[in-house]
Amino acid sequence: EVEVEVNDSLMRFFDHCAKFVALVEENDAAMCQVNAFKEGPEMREVLEKVARALCLPAEELNADLVQVAFLTCSYELAIKNVTSPWCSLFTEEDAKVLEYLNDLKQYWKRGYGYDINSRSSCILFQDIFQHLDKAVQESKSSKPISSPLIVQVGHAETLQPLLALMGFFRDEEPLLANNYAKQGHRKFRSGRIVPYAANLVFVLYHCDHGNTSREEYQVQMLLNEKPLAFQHSNDTISTYADLKDYYREILENCHFKEECELPQANVTAVDEL
């Protein structure tokens, strides 16, 4: 018997963050890099190639229609293991261009493009550490762990901002409409970070044989069932104390209500972002 609680304010924090909704979600200007890439030379080449294959005038197609065809191909391949006829329209290089288009959107809407994207997720980040703190306190008191397993279910839109808040998959240069060629080896690849059934697991260990008290409780993170190296150490295991120290600013100074307040009316959206 499992009780399920729907908590959209926690797992759909982005819907409840007025600043994000107004300045990113509903603000066309926030996607200027995405829109510029749609009109850029790389997408223009793909569009013209698809138009020729379909015997259509290029002006009858646009980047959104080409992307729909590509997504139809990829969905059928991923879900049904069927090679869709739409796949024949694209080469591997075309797929890389269309992948970059999607990554641009995720970067600017859910990732590092704007601070509010990730800062809005601090309510979930803090909730995770509250559960870990409780388990540590119960363990130190020799009490049974009241919640040995906690499962929270959301979407890619829940997970991507959280990973950005923690600093994972951040490139030295931002993803832009005009630096596609430079970003061939980028870390930020949304299809690998948040694929179907994406999952992030925090595992807390009680280590009886730690050399110091700081080593008694250690943490491992797994992204999509694979150990994830921590930002502060580049190791896949960290003491819980070190992890909390590294993220102290977020844990203590990120306040969802204040972060998500809309700016004053005389501040433009561009200035605020």
Short mmCIF file of C-alpha atoms in Angstrom, two decimals:
data_model
loop_
_atom_site.label_atom_id
_atom_site.label_comp_id
_atom_site.label_asym_id
_atom_site.label_seq_id
_atom_site.Cartn_x
_atom_site.Cartn_y
_atom_site.Cartn_z
CA GLU A 1 0.00 0.00 0.00
CA VAL A 2 1.57 3.23 -1.16
CA GLU A 3 0.07 6.65 -0.58
CA VAL A 4 0.66 9.08 -3.43
CA GLU A 5 0.59 12.79 -2.77
CA VAL A 6 0.30 15.27 -5.64
CA ASN A 7 2.48 18.27 -4.87
CA ASP A 8 2.67 20.41 -7.99
CA SER A 9 4.12 23.36 -6.10
CA LEU A 10 7.19 21.20 -5.47
CA MET A 11 7.46 19.06 -8.61
CA ARG A 12 6.11 21.67 -11.04
CA PHE A 13 7.86 24.60 -9.39
CA PHE A 14 8.22 26.28 -12.79
CA ASP A 15 4.45 26.73 -13.07
CA HIS A 16 4.41 28.49 -9.70
CA CYS A 17 7.34 30.83 -10.38
CA ALA A 18 5.82 34.08 -11.67
CA LYS A 19 9.17 35.47 -12.79
CA PHE A 20 9.95 32.40 -14.88
CA VAL A 21 6.46 32.25 -16.40
CA ALA A 22 6.40 35.93 -17.35
CA LEU A 23 10.01 36.45 -18.43
CA VAL A 24 10.86 33.08 -19.99
CA GLU A 25 7.87 30.77 -20.53
CA GLU A 26 5.57 33.41 -22.04
CA ASN A 27 8.21 35.80 -23.35
CA ASP A 28 9.03 35.27 -27.04
CA ALA A 29 12.12 37.47 -26.72
CA ALA A 30 13.64 34.98 -24.28
CA MET A 31 13.96 32.48 -27.14
CA CYS A 32 15.82 34.88 -29.44
CA GLN A 33 18.79 32.49 -29.83
CA VAL A 34 16.46 29.63 -30.78
CA ASN A 35 14.61 31.77 -33.31
CA ALA A 36 17.87 33.07 -34.78
CA PHE A 37 19.17 29.53 -35.28
CA LYS A 38 15.94 28.56 -37.05
CA GLU A 39 16.72 31.29 -39.61
CA GLY A 40 20.46 30.61 -39.70
CA PRO A 41 22.59 28.94 -42.39
CA GLU A 42 22.66 25.47 -40.79
CA MET A 43 18.87 25.18 -40.58
CA ARG A 44 18.44 26.82 -43.98
CA GLU A 45 20.60 24.10 -45.54
CA VAL A 46 18.57 21.33 -43.87
CA LEU A 47 15.30 22.98 -44.88
CA GLU A 48 16.32 23.30 -48.53
CA LYS A 49 17.50 19.69 -48.62
CA VAL A 50 14.17 18.47 -47.20
CA ALA A 51 12.24 20.66 -49.65
CA ARG A 52 14.12 19.11 -52.59
CA ALA A 53 13.47 15.59 -51.30
CA LEU A 54 9.74 16.34 -51.01
CA CYS A 55 9.64 18.21 -54.34
CA LEU A 56 8.30 21.29 -52.59
CA PRO A 57 9.24 24.95 -52.88
CA ALA A 58 11.52 25.84 -49.95
CA GLU A 59 9.28 28.75 -49.03
CA GLU A 60 6.47 26.31 -48.19
CA LEU A 61 8.55 24.85 -45.36
CA ASN A 62 9.90 26.34 -42.16
CA ALA A 63 12.13 25.14 -39.33
CA ASP A 64 9.18 24.07 -37.17
CA LEU A 65 7.75 21.80 -39.87
CA VAL A 66 11.15 20.26 -40.54
CA GLN A 67 11.56 19.66 -36.81
CA VAL A 68 8.17 17.93 -36.66
CA ALA A 69 9.28 15.54 -39.40
CA PHE A 70 12.53 14.83 -37.56
CA LEU A 71 10.75 14.26 -34.24
CA THR A 72 8.29 11.89 -35.92
CA CYS A 73 11.27 9.91 -37.18
CA SER A 74 12.99 9.88 -33.78
CA TYR A 75 9.85 9.06 -31.77
CA GLU A 76 8.96 6.06 -33.91
CA LEU A 77 12.54 4.81 -33.75
CA ALA A 78 12.80 5.27 -29.98
CA ILE A 79 9.33 4.05 -28.97
CA LYS A 80 8.44 1.48 -31.61
CA ASN A 81 11.90 0.59 -32.98
CA VAL A 82 10.49 1.40 -36.42
CA THR A 83 12.37 3.33 -39.06
CA SER A 84 9.83 5.90 -40.17
CA PRO A 85 9.73 7.02 -43.83
CA TRP A 86 10.44 10.51 -42.47
CA CYS A 87 13.91 9.34 -41.44
CA SER A 88 14.92 9.07 -45.10
CA LEU A 89 14.80 12.87 -45.33
CA PHE A 90 17.71 13.37 -42.95
CA THR A 91 21.42 12.63 -42.88
CA GLU A 92 23.45 12.26 -39.71
CA GLU A 93 24.67 15.84 -40.10
CA ASP A 94 21.07 17.04 -40.42
CA ALA A 95 20.26 15.19 -37.19
CA LYS A 96 23.10 17.00 -35.41
CA VAL A 97 21.72 20.36 -36.54
CA LEU A 98 18.22 19.48 -35.35
CA GLU A 99 19.59 18.12 -32.08
CA TYR A 100 21.34 21.46 -31.55
CA LEU A 101 18.08 23.30 -32.22
CA ASN A 102 16.39 21.31 -29.45
CA ASP A 103 19.36 21.76 -27.11
CA LEU A 104 19.23 25.52 -27.68
CA LYS A 105 15.60 25.55 -26.60
CA GLN A 106 16.29 23.48 -23.49
CA TYR A 107 19.38 25.56 -22.65
CA TRP A 108 17.53 28.88 -22.78
CA LYS A 109 14.22 27.67 -21.36
CA ARG A 110 15.25 25.09 -18.75
CA GLY A 111 19.01 25.29 -18.41
CA TYR A 112 21.76 27.87 -18.08
CA GLY A 113 20.30 30.50 -20.41
CA TYR A 114 18.70 32.48 -17.58
CA ASP A 115 19.38 32.25 -13.85
CA ILE A 116 15.70 32.01 -12.97
CA ASN A 117 15.45 28.71 -14.89
CA SER A 118 17.60 26.93 -12.32
CA ARG A 119 17.04 29.16 -9.29
CA SER A 120 13.33 28.36 -9.40
CA SER A 121 14.20 24.71 -8.66
CA CYS A 122 15.85 25.46 -5.30
CA ILE A 123 12.60 24.59 -3.51
CA LEU A 124 12.99 21.00 -4.75
CA PHE A 125 16.75 20.97 -4.10
CA GLN A 126 16.22 22.04 -0.50
CA ASP A 127 13.45 19.47 -0.05
CA ILE A 128 15.83 16.68 -1.11
CA PHE A 129 18.40 17.77 1.47
CA GLN A 130 15.75 18.06 4.18
CA HIS A 131 14.94 14.38 3.65
CA LEU A 132 18.64 13.48 3.74
CA ASP A 133 19.14 15.56 6.90
CA LYS A 134 16.26 13.77 8.58
CA ALA A 135 17.73 10.36 7.72
CA VAL A 136 21.14 11.40 9.12
CA GLN A 137 19.57 12.69 12.34
CA GLU A 138 17.53 9.50 12.82
CA SER A 139 20.60 7.38 12.14
CA LYS A 140 22.71 9.31 14.67
CA SER A 141 19.94 8.84 17.24
CA SER A 142 19.86 5.09 16.49
CA LYS A 143 16.25 5.42 15.41
CA PRO A 144 14.74 3.48 12.49
CA ILE A 145 14.85 5.51 9.27
CA SER A 146 11.26 6.68 8.91
CA SER A 147 11.51 7.10 5.12
CA PRO A 148 14.18 4.75 3.77
CA LEU A 149 12.98 5.37 0.21
CA ILE A 150 11.41 8.52 -1.21
CA VAL A 151 10.24 8.61 -4.82
CA GLN A 152 9.28 11.91 -6.41
CA VAL A 153 7.96 11.94 -9.96
CA GLY A 154 8.09 14.87 -12.37
CA HIS A 155 9.15 15.63 -15.91
CA ALA A 156 12.26 16.54 -17.85
CA GLU A 157 11.24 20.14 -17.12
CA THR A 158 11.61 19.30 -13.42
CA LEU A 159 14.97 17.58 -13.70
CA GLN A 160 16.82 19.81 -16.17
CA PRO A 161 16.65 22.99 -14.02
CA LEU A 162 17.67 21.01 -10.92
CA LEU A 163 20.78 19.66 -12.64
CA ALA A 164 21.62 23.16 -13.87
CA LEU A 165 21.21 24.51 -10.33
CA MET A 166 23.80 21.94 -9.21
CA GLY A 167 26.18 22.95 -12.00
CA PHE A 168 26.15 19.78 -14.08
CA PHE A 169 26.73 19.77 -17.86
CA ARG A 170 27.77 23.42 -18.03
CA ASP A 171 29.89 24.47 -20.99
CA GLU A 172 32.50 27.20 -20.88
CA GLU A 173 30.71 29.05 -23.69
CA PRO A 174 26.93 29.45 -23.77
CA LEU A 175 24.95 27.77 -26.54
CA LEU A 176 24.23 30.45 -29.14
CA ALA A 177 22.67 30.65 -32.58
CA ASN A 178 26.03 31.48 -34.16
CA ASN A 179 28.39 28.98 -32.48
CA TYR A 180 27.02 25.64 -33.65
CA ALA A 181 30.40 24.63 -35.13
CA LYS A 182 32.18 25.26 -31.82
CA GLN A 183 29.68 23.25 -29.80
CA GLY A 184 30.24 19.85 -31.41
CA HIS A 185 31.68 18.50 -28.15
CA ARG A 186 29.35 20.34 -25.77
CA LYS A 187 28.39 18.86 -22.43
CA PHE A 188 24.82 20.15 -22.61
CA ARG A 189 22.99 17.51 -24.65
CA SER A 190 19.42 17.30 -23.44
CA GLY A 191 18.81 13.97 -25.18
CA ARG A 192 21.48 12.37 -23.01
CA ILE A 193 20.73 14.31 -19.82
CA VAL A 194 16.94 13.87 -19.80
CA PRO A 195 16.02 11.01 -22.16
CA TYR A 196 12.80 9.02 -21.80
CA ALA A 197 12.32 7.88 -18.18
CA ALA A 198 15.16 10.13 -17.02
CA ASN A 199 15.90 9.75 -13.32
CA LEU A 200 18.16 11.20 -10.67
CA VAL A 201 18.92 9.20 -7.53
CA PHE A 202 20.55 10.38 -4.29
CA VAL A 203 21.91 7.48 -2.22
CA LEU A 204 22.89 8.12 1.40
CA TYR A 205 25.35 5.68 2.99
CA HIS A 206 26.12 5.15 6.67
CA CYS A 207 29.75 4.05 6.84
CA ASP A 208 30.71 2.37 10.11
CA HIS A 209 34.42 2.35 9.36
CA GLY A 210 34.96 6.00 8.42
CA ASN A 211 38.26 7.48 9.61
CA THR A 212 36.60 10.69 10.77
CA SER A 213 33.10 11.77 11.79
CA ARG A 214 32.76 13.63 8.46
CA GLU A 215 33.22 10.34 6.63
CA GLU A 216 30.46 8.55 8.53
CA TYR A 217 27.76 9.67 6.07
CA GLN A 218 28.47 9.66 2.35
CA VAL A 219 26.42 10.31 -0.76
CA GLN A 220 26.33 9.01 -4.29
CA MET A 221 24.31 10.42 -7.19
CA LEU A 222 23.18 8.45 -10.19
CA LEU A 223 21.76 10.01 -13.34
CA ASN A 224 19.89 7.55 -15.53
CA GLU A 225 21.38 4.67 -13.48
CA LYS A 226 24.98 5.86 -14.01
CA PRO A 227 27.15 7.35 -11.24
CA LEU A 228 27.56 11.10 -11.62
CA ALA A 229 30.82 12.81 -10.66
CA PHE A 230 30.31 15.63 -8.17
CA GLN A 231 31.23 19.16 -9.18
CA HIS A 232 33.38 19.89 -6.13
CA SER A 233 35.54 16.77 -6.25
CA ASN A 234 35.08 15.04 -9.62
CA ASP A 235 34.54 11.84 -7.60
CA THR A 236 31.36 9.76 -7.65
CA ILE A 237 31.27 9.53 -3.83
CA SER A 238 31.24 12.51 -1.48
CA THR A 239 30.93 12.92 2.25
CA TYR A 240 27.53 14.36 3.05
CA ALA A 241 29.21 17.18 4.97
CA ASP A 242 31.35 18.19 1.98
CA LEU A 243 28.33 18.13 -0.31
CA LYS A 244 26.35 20.38 2.00
CA ASP A 245 29.29 22.75 2.31
CA TYR A 246 29.58 23.01 -1.47
CA TYR A 247 25.91 23.85 -1.91
CA ARG A 248 25.59 25.96 1.26
CA GLU A 249 24.65 29.14 -0.63
CA ILE A 250 21.70 27.45 -2.35
CA LEU A 251 20.58 25.63 0.78
CA GLU A 252 20.66 28.76 2.94
CA ASN A 253 20.10 31.70 0.60
CA CYS A 254 17.80 30.56 -2.21
CA HIS A 255 14.26 31.54 -1.24
CA PHE A 256 11.66 30.50 -3.76
CA LYS A 257 9.19 33.31 -3.05
CA GLU A 258 11.80 36.05 -3.39
CA GLU A 259 13.53 34.42 -6.38
CA CYS A 260 10.23 34.19 -8.25
CA GLU A 261 8.87 37.65 -7.58
CA LEU A 262 8.21 39.63 -10.73
CA PRO A 263 10.47 42.65 -11.21
CA GLN A 264 9.17 46.20 -10.81
CA ALA A 265 7.05 47.47 -13.70
CA ASN A 266 9.76 49.92 -14.79
CA VAL A 267 12.35 47.15 -15.25
CA THR A 268 12.31 45.59 -18.72
CA ALA A 269 12.29 41.83 -19.16
CA VAL A 270 15.62 41.98 -21.01
CA ASP A 271 17.27 43.93 -18.18
CA GLU A 272 15.93 41.52 -15.58
CA LEU A 273 17.10 38.43 -17.47
#
